[in-house]
Coordinates of C-alpha atoms and ligand atoms in Angstrom, one line a residue:
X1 CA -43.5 248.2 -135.3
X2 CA -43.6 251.8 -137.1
X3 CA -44.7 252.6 -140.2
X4 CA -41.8 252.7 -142.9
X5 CA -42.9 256.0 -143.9
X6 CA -42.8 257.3 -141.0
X7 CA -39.2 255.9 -140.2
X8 CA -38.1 257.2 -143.7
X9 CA -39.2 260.6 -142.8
X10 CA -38.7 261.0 -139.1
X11 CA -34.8 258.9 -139.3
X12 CA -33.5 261.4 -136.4
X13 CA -36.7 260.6 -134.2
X14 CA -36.3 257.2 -134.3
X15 CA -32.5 257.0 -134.1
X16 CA -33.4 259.1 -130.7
X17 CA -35.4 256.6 -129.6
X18 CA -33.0 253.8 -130.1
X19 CA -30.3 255.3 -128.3
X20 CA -33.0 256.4 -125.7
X21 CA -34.4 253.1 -125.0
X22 CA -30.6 251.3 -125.6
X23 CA -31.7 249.4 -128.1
X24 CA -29.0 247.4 -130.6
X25 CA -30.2 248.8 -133.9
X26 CA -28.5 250.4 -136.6
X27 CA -31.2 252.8 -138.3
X28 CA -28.9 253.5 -141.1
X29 CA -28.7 249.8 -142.1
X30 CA -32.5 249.4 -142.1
X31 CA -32.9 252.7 -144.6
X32 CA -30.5 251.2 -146.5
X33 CA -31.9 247.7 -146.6
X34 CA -35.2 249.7 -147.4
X35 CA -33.8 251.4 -150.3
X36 CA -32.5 248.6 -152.0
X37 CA -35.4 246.2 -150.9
X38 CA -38.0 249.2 -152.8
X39 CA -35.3 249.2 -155.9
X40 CA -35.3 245.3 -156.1
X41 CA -38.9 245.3 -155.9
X42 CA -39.3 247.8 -159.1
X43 CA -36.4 245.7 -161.0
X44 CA -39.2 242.3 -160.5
X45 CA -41.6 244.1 -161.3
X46 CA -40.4 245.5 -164.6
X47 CA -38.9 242.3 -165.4
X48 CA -42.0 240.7 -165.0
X49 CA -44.2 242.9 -167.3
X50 CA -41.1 242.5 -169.9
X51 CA -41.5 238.9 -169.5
X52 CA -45.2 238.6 -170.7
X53 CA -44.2 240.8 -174.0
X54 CA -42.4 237.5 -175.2
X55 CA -45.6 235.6 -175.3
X56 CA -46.7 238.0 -178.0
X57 CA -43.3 238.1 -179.6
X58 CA -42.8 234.5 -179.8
X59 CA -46.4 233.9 -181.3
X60 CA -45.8 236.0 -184.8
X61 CA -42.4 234.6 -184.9
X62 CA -40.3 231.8 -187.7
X63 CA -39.0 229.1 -186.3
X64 CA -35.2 231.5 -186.6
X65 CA -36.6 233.8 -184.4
X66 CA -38.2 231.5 -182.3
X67 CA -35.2 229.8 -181.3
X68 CA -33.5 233.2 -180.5
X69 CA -36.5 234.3 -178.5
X70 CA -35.9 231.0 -176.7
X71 CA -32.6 231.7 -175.6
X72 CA -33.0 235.3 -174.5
X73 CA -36.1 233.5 -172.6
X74 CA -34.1 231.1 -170.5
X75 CA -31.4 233.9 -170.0
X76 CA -33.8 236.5 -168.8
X77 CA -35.8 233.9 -166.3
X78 CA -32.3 233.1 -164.4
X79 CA -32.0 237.2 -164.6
X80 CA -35.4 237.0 -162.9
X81 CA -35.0 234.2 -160.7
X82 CA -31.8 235.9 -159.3
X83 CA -33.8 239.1 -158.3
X84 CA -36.6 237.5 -156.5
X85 CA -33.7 235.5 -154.5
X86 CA -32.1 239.2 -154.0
X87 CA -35.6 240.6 -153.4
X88 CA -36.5 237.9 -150.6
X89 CA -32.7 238.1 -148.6
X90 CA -33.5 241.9 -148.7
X91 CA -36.8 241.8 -148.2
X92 CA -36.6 239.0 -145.1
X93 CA -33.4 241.0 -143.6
X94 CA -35.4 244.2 -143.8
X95 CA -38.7 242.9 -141.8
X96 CA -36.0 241.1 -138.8
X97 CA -35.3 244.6 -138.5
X98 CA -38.4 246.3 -138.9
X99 CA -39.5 244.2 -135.8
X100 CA -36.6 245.8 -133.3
X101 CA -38.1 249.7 -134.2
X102 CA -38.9 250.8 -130.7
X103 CA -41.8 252.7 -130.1
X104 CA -41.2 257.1 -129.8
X105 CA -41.2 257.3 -125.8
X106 CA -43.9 260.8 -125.0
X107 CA -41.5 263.3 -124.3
X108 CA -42.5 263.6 -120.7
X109 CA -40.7 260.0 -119.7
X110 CA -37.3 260.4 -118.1
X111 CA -34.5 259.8 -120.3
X112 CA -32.1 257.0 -118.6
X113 CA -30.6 253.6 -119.0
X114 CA -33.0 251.6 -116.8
X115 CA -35.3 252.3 -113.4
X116 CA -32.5 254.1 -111.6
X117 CA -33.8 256.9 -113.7
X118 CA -37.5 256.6 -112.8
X119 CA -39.1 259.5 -111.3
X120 CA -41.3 259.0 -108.2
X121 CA -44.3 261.1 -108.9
X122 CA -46.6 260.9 -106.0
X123 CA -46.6 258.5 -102.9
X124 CA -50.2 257.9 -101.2
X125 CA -50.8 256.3 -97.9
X126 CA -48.6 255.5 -94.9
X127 CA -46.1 252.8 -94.5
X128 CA -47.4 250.5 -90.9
X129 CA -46.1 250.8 -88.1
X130 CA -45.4 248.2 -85.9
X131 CA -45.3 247.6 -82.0
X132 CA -43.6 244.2 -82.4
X133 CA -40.8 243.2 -85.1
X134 CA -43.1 241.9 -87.8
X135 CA -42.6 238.5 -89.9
X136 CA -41.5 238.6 -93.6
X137 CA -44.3 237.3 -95.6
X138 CA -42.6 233.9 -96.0
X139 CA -41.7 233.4 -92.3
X140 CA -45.8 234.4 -91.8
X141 CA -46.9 231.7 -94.2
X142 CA -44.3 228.8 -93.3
X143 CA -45.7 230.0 -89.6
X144 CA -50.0 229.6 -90.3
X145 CA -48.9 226.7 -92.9
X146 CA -50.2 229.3 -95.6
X147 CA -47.0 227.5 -98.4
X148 CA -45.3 225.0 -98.8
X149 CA -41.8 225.9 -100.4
X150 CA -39.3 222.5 -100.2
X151 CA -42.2 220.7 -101.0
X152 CA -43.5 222.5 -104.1
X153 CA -39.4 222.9 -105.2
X154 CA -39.3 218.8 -105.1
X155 CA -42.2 219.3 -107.3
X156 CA -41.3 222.0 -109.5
X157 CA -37.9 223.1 -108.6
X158 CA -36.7 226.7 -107.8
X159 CA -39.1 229.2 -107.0
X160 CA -41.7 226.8 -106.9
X161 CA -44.3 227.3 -104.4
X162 CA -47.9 226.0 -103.1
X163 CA -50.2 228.3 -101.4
X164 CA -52.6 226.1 -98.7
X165 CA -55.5 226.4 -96.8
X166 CA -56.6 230.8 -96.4
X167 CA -54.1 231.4 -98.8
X168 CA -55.9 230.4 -101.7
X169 CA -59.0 231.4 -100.5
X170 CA -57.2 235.1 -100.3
X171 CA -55.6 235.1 -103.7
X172 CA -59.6 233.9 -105.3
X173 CA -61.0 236.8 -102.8
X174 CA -58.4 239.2 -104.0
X175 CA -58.9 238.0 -107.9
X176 CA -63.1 238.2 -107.7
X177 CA -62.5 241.4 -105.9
X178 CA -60.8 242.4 -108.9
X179 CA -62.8 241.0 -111.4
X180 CA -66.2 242.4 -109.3
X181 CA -64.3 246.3 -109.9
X182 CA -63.2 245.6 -113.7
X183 CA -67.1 244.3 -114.5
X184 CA -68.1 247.5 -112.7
X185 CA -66.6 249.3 -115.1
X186 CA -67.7 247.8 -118.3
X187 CA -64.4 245.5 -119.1
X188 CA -65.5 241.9 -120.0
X189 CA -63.7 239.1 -118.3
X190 CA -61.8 236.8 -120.3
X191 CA -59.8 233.9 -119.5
X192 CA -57.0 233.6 -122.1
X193 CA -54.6 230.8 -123.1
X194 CA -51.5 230.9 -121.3
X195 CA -50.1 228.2 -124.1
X196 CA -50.0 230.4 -127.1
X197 CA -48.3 230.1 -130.9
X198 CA -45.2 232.6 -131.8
X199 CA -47.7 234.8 -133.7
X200 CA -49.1 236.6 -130.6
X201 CA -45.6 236.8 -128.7
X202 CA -44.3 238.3 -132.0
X203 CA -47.8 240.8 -131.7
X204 CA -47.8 241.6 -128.2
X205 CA -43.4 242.4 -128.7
X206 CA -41.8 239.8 -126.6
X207 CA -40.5 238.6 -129.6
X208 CA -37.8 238.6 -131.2
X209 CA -36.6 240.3 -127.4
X210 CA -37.1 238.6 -124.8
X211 CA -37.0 234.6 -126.3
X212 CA -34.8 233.8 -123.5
X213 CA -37.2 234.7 -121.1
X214 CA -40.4 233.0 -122.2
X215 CA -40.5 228.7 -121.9
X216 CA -40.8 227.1 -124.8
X217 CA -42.6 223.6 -126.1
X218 CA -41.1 223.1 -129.6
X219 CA -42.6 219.5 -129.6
X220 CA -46.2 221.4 -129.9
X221 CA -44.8 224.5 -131.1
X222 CA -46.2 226.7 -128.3
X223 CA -45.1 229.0 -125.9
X224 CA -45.9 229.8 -122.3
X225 CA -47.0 233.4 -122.2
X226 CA -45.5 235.6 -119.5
X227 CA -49.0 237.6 -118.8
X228 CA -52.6 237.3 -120.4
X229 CA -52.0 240.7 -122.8
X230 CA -50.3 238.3 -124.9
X231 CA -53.1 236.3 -125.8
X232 CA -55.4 239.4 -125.5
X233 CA -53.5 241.2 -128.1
X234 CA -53.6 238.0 -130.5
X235 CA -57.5 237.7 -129.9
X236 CA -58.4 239.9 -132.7
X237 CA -55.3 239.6 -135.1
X238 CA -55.6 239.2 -138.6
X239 CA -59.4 241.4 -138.0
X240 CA -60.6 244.3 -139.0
X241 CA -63.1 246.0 -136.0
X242 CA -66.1 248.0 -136.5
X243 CA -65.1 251.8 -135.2
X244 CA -68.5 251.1 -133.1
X245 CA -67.4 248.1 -131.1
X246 CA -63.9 250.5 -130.1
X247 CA -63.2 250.7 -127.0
X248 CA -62.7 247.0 -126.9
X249 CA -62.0 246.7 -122.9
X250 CA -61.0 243.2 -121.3
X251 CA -60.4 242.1 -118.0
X252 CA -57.9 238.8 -118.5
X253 CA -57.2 236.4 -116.1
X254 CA -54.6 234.0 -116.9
X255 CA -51.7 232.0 -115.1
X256 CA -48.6 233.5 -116.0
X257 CA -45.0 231.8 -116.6
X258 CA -41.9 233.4 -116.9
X259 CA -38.1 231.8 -116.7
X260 CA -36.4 235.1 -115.0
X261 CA -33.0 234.6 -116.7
X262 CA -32.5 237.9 -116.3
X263 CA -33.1 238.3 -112.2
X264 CA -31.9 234.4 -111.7
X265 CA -30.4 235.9 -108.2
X266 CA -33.2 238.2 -107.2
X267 CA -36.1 237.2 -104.9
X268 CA -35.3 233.5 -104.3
X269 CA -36.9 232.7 -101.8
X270 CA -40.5 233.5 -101.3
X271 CA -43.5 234.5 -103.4
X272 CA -41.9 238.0 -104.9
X273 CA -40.1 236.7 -108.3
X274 CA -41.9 233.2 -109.1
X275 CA -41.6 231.4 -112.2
X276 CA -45.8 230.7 -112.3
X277 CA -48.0 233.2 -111.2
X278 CA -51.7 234.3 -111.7
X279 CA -52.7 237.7 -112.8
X280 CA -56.1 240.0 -113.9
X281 CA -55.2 242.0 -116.6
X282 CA -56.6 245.7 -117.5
X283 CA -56.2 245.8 -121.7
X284 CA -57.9 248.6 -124.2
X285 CA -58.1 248.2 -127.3
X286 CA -59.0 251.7 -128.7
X287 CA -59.0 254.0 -131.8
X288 CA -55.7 255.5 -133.3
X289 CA -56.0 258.5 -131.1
X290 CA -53.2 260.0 -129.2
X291 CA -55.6 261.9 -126.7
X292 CA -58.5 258.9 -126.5
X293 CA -55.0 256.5 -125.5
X294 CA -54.1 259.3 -123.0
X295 CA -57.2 259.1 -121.2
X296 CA -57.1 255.1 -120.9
X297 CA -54.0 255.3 -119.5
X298 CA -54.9 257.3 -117.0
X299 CA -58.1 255.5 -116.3
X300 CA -56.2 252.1 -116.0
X301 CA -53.6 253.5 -113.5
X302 CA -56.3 255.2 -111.6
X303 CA -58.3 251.3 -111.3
X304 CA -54.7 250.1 -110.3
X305 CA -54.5 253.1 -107.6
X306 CA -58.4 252.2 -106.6
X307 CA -57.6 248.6 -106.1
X308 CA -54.6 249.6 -103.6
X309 CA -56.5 252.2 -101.8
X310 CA -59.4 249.8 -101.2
X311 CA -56.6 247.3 -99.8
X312 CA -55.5 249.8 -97.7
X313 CA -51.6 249.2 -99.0
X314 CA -49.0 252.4 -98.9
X315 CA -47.9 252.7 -102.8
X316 CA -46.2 254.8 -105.0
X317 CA -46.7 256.3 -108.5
X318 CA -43.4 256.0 -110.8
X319 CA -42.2 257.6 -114.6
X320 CA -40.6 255.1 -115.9
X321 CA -37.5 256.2 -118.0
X322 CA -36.7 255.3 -121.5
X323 CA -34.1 252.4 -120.8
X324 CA -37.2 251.0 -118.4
X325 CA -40.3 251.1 -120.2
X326 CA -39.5 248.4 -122.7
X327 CA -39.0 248.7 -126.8
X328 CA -42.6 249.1 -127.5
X329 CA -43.9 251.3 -125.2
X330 CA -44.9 255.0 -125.7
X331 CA -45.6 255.5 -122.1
X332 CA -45.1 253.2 -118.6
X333 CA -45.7 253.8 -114.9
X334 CA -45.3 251.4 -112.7
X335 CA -47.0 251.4 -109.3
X336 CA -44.4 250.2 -106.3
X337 CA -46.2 248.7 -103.4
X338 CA -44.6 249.3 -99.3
X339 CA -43.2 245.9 -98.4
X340 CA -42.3 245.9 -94.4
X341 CA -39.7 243.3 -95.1
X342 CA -37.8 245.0 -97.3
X343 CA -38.3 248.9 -96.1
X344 CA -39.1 249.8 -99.3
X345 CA -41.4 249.5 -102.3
X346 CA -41.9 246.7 -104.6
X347 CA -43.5 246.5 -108.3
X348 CA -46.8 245.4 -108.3
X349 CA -48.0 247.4 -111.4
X350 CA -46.7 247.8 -114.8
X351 CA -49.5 250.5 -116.8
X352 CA -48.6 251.1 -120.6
X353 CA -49.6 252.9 -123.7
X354 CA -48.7 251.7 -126.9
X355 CA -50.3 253.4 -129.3
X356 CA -50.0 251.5 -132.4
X357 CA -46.9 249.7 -132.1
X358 CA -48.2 246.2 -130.7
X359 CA -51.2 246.8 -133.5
X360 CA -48.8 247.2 -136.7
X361 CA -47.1 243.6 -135.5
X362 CA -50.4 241.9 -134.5
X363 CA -51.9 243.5 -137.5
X364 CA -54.7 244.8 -135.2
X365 CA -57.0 247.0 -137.3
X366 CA -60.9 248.8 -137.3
X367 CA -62.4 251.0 -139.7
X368 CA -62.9 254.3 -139.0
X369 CA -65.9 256.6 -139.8
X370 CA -64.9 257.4 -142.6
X371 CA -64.0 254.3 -144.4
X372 CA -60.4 254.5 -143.8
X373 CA -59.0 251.3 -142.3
X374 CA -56.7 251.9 -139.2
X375 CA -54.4 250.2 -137.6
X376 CA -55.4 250.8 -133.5
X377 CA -54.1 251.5 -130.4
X378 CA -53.7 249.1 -127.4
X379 CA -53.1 249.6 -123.9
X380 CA -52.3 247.5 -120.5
X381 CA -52.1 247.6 -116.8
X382 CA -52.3 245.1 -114.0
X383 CA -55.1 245.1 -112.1
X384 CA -53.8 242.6 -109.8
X385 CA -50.6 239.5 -109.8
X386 CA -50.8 237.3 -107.3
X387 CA -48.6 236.0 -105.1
X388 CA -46.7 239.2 -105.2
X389 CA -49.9 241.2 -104.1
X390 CA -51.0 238.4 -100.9
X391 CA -46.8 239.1 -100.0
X392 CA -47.8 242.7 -99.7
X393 CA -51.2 241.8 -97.7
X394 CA -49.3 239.2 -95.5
X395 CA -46.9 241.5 -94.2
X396 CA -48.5 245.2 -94.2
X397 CA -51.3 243.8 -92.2
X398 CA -50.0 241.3 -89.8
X399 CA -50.7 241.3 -85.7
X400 CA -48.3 240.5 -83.4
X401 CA -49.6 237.4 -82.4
X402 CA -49.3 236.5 -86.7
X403 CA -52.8 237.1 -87.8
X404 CA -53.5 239.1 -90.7
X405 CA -56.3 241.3 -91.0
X406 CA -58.5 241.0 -94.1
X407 CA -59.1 244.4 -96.1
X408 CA -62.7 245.4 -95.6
X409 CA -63.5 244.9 -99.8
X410 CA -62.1 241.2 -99.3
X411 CA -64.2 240.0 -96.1
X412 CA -67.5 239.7 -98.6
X413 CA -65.4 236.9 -100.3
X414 CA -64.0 235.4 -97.0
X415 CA -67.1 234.7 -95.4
X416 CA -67.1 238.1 -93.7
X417 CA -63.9 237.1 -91.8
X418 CA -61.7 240.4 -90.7
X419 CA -59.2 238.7 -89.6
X420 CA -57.3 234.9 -91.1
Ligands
SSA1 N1 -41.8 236.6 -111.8 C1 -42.9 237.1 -111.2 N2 -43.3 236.6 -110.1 C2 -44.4 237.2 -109.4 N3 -45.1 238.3 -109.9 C3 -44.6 238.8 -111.1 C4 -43.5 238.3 -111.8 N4 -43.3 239.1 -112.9 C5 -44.2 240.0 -112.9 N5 -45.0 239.9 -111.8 C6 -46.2 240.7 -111.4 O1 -46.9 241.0 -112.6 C7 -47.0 242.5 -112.7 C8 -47.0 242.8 -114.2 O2 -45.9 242.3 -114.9 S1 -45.2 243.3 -115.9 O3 -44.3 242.4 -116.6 O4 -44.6 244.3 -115.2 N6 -46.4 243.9 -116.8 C9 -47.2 243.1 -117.5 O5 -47.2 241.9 -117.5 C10 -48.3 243.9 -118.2 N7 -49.1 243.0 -119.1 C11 -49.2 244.6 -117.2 O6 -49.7 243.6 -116.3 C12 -45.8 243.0 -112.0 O7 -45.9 244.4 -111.7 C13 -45.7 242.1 -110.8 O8 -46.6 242.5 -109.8

């Protein structure tokens, strides 16, 4: 969300971004709605201050006047009544569209539809090489009985998987691992709700967007969230900080669940695009200032960069375009992991600013120094998303005789094992 004012006095700016980000919003319409919803509002109001006049009118009255002032009365409350009914279609229509203002992209991002238009900006490490044709990482773990696939999908249906035996021992190694680093650096592990109310979808922006992408339980009114910053943006809705508990920094771990409408053919078979998944989450929450939310971004893509050099995996660093980054976001790399099986690299990091977009809509606030209440500025990355990440270990590190050899920062939460 953006502040009215500012939409009212930066129209062009945000009728940039709209066409920018391809979003399906008529500006125009919304200044309109905004006008009328701000004349409406001064028609109540007036009205209203009329109306108390009578009381005064009708008590030094005659029973003549009395009966007049009763009629002009019932007349001017259906006036009244009919304005508050205008007042709340406006007012309602007005805030369905307040809620699809995209955030301003920086100027730096890439202008373009989607990621075809994302800009590789530095690659680090070396792809494998490999003196035997390696295994995808769903032929390696139907191999070491590492998943179970046709099992699970009885279960659970598509996409459904089980990870057995070293496989979960790798994904908890590769989570602590995580967890260990974040703590290290003074973010506060939380373990969020995955089940969540509307309120925090609405917060975090996947609302009103993406509803056909998130399961639903209307029976309990809840939703499955899609990754933990939903829950971590609704923690502290509705508050207002003290400036001197900013930066609020959480590391949170959640199970993840999302319905993949819109990639139903992609990755569907393996551990790449899964409808339940577990992730640690990097999330600021941090004061309204453009340079302090510069510098968390780039500290939570360089933890995401750490955690891949200390795995040893071949990634690269992406821009991510206008059309890619999502309505809310004010800046987004992505960091693509080397996946042998494909020849090429694979998501497995999403960083974003948002400055106060996500705050306006969670109604995430502090006070400032000064007094002045603010709304703040939130950030995310991953740190890591498993299964997607052990799909990258499986098959960058295999042997030929289907081993895989355990990163050196995992083996003190394998039992010191280099190899599984
Ligand atoms: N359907 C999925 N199956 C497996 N992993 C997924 C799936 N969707 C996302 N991920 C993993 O989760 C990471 C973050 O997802 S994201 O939508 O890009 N970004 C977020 O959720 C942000 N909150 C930052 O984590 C992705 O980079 C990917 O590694």
């Amino acid at each position: 969300m953006l502040d009215k004012r500012f939409i009212r006095e930066n129209p062009q700016a945000v009728k940039d971004a709209v066409a920018a980000k391809g979003i399906d919003l008529d500006v125009d319409e919304l200044l309109q709605l905004d006008r009328d919803n701000r004349k409406l509002q001064f028609e109540v109001d007036e009205a209203q201050a009329r109306r108390k006049s009578f009381a005064k009118q009708f008590a030094g009255a005659d029973a003549a006047r009395r009966a007049e002032l009763r009629a002009e009365h019932e007349a001017f409350d259906r006036q009244l009544k009919d304005l508050r009914e205008q007042l709340a279609r406006t007012g309602g229509r007005l805030s369905e569209l307040m809620l699809l203002v995209p955030g301003i992209p920086w100027s730096g991002a890439p202008v373009g539809a989607d990621e075809s238009a994302n800009v590789v900006l530095r690659t680090v490490g070396e792809p494998p090489e490999f003196d035997f044709t390696p295994l995808d990482h769903t032929a390696l773990a139907e191999k070491r009985g590492w998943a179970e696939f046709a099992r699970a999908r009885r279960v659970a249906g598509e996409r459904a998987y089980a990870l057995v035996g070293d496989m979960v021992m790798l994904e908890r190694a590769v989570h602590s691992y995580a967890l260990d680093l974040l703590r290290g650096l003074d973010f506060t592990p939380v373990s969020v709700p995955a089940l969540v109310r509307e309120e925090p979808l609405v917060g975090t922006g996947m609302l009103p967007k993406a509803r056909e992408e998130i399961y639903a339980i209307p029976a309990d009114d809840l939703y499955l969230a899609g990754t933990a910053e939903v829950a971590l943006v609704g923690l502290h809705a509705g508050e207002i900080l003290d400036v001197g508990r900013l930066p609020i920094r959480y590391a949170g771990i959640s199970p993840c669940f999302r319905r993949e409408i819109g990639s139903a053919s992609r990755d569907v078979r393996g551990l790449l695009r899964v409808h339940q998944f577990e992730k640690v989450e990097q999330f600021v929450l941090c004061a309204a200032d453009e340079a302090e939310s510069a510098r968390w971004h780039a500290e939570l893509l360089a933890t995401a960069e750490r955690i891949l050099s200390d795995l040893g995996l071949c990634y690269e660093v992406v821009e991510c375009a206008t059309g890619d980054m999502g309505v809310g976001k004010f800046r987004m790399n992505d960091i693509n992991t080397w996946f042998p099986s494909l020849g090429r690299f694979r998501e497995t990091h999403s960083c974003s600013t948002l400055h106060d977009w996500q705050a306006r809509r969670a109604n995430l606030r502090y006070r400032d120094t000064d007094g002045t209440v603010r709304f703040a500025h939130t950030l995310n990355n991953t740190a890591v998303a498993t299964p997607r990440l052990l799909a990258a270990l499986l098959e960058n590190f295999q042997t030929a005789d289907g081993e895989v050899r355990v990163p050196k920062v995992l083996r003190p939460y394998l039992g010191g094992r280099e190899l599984i």
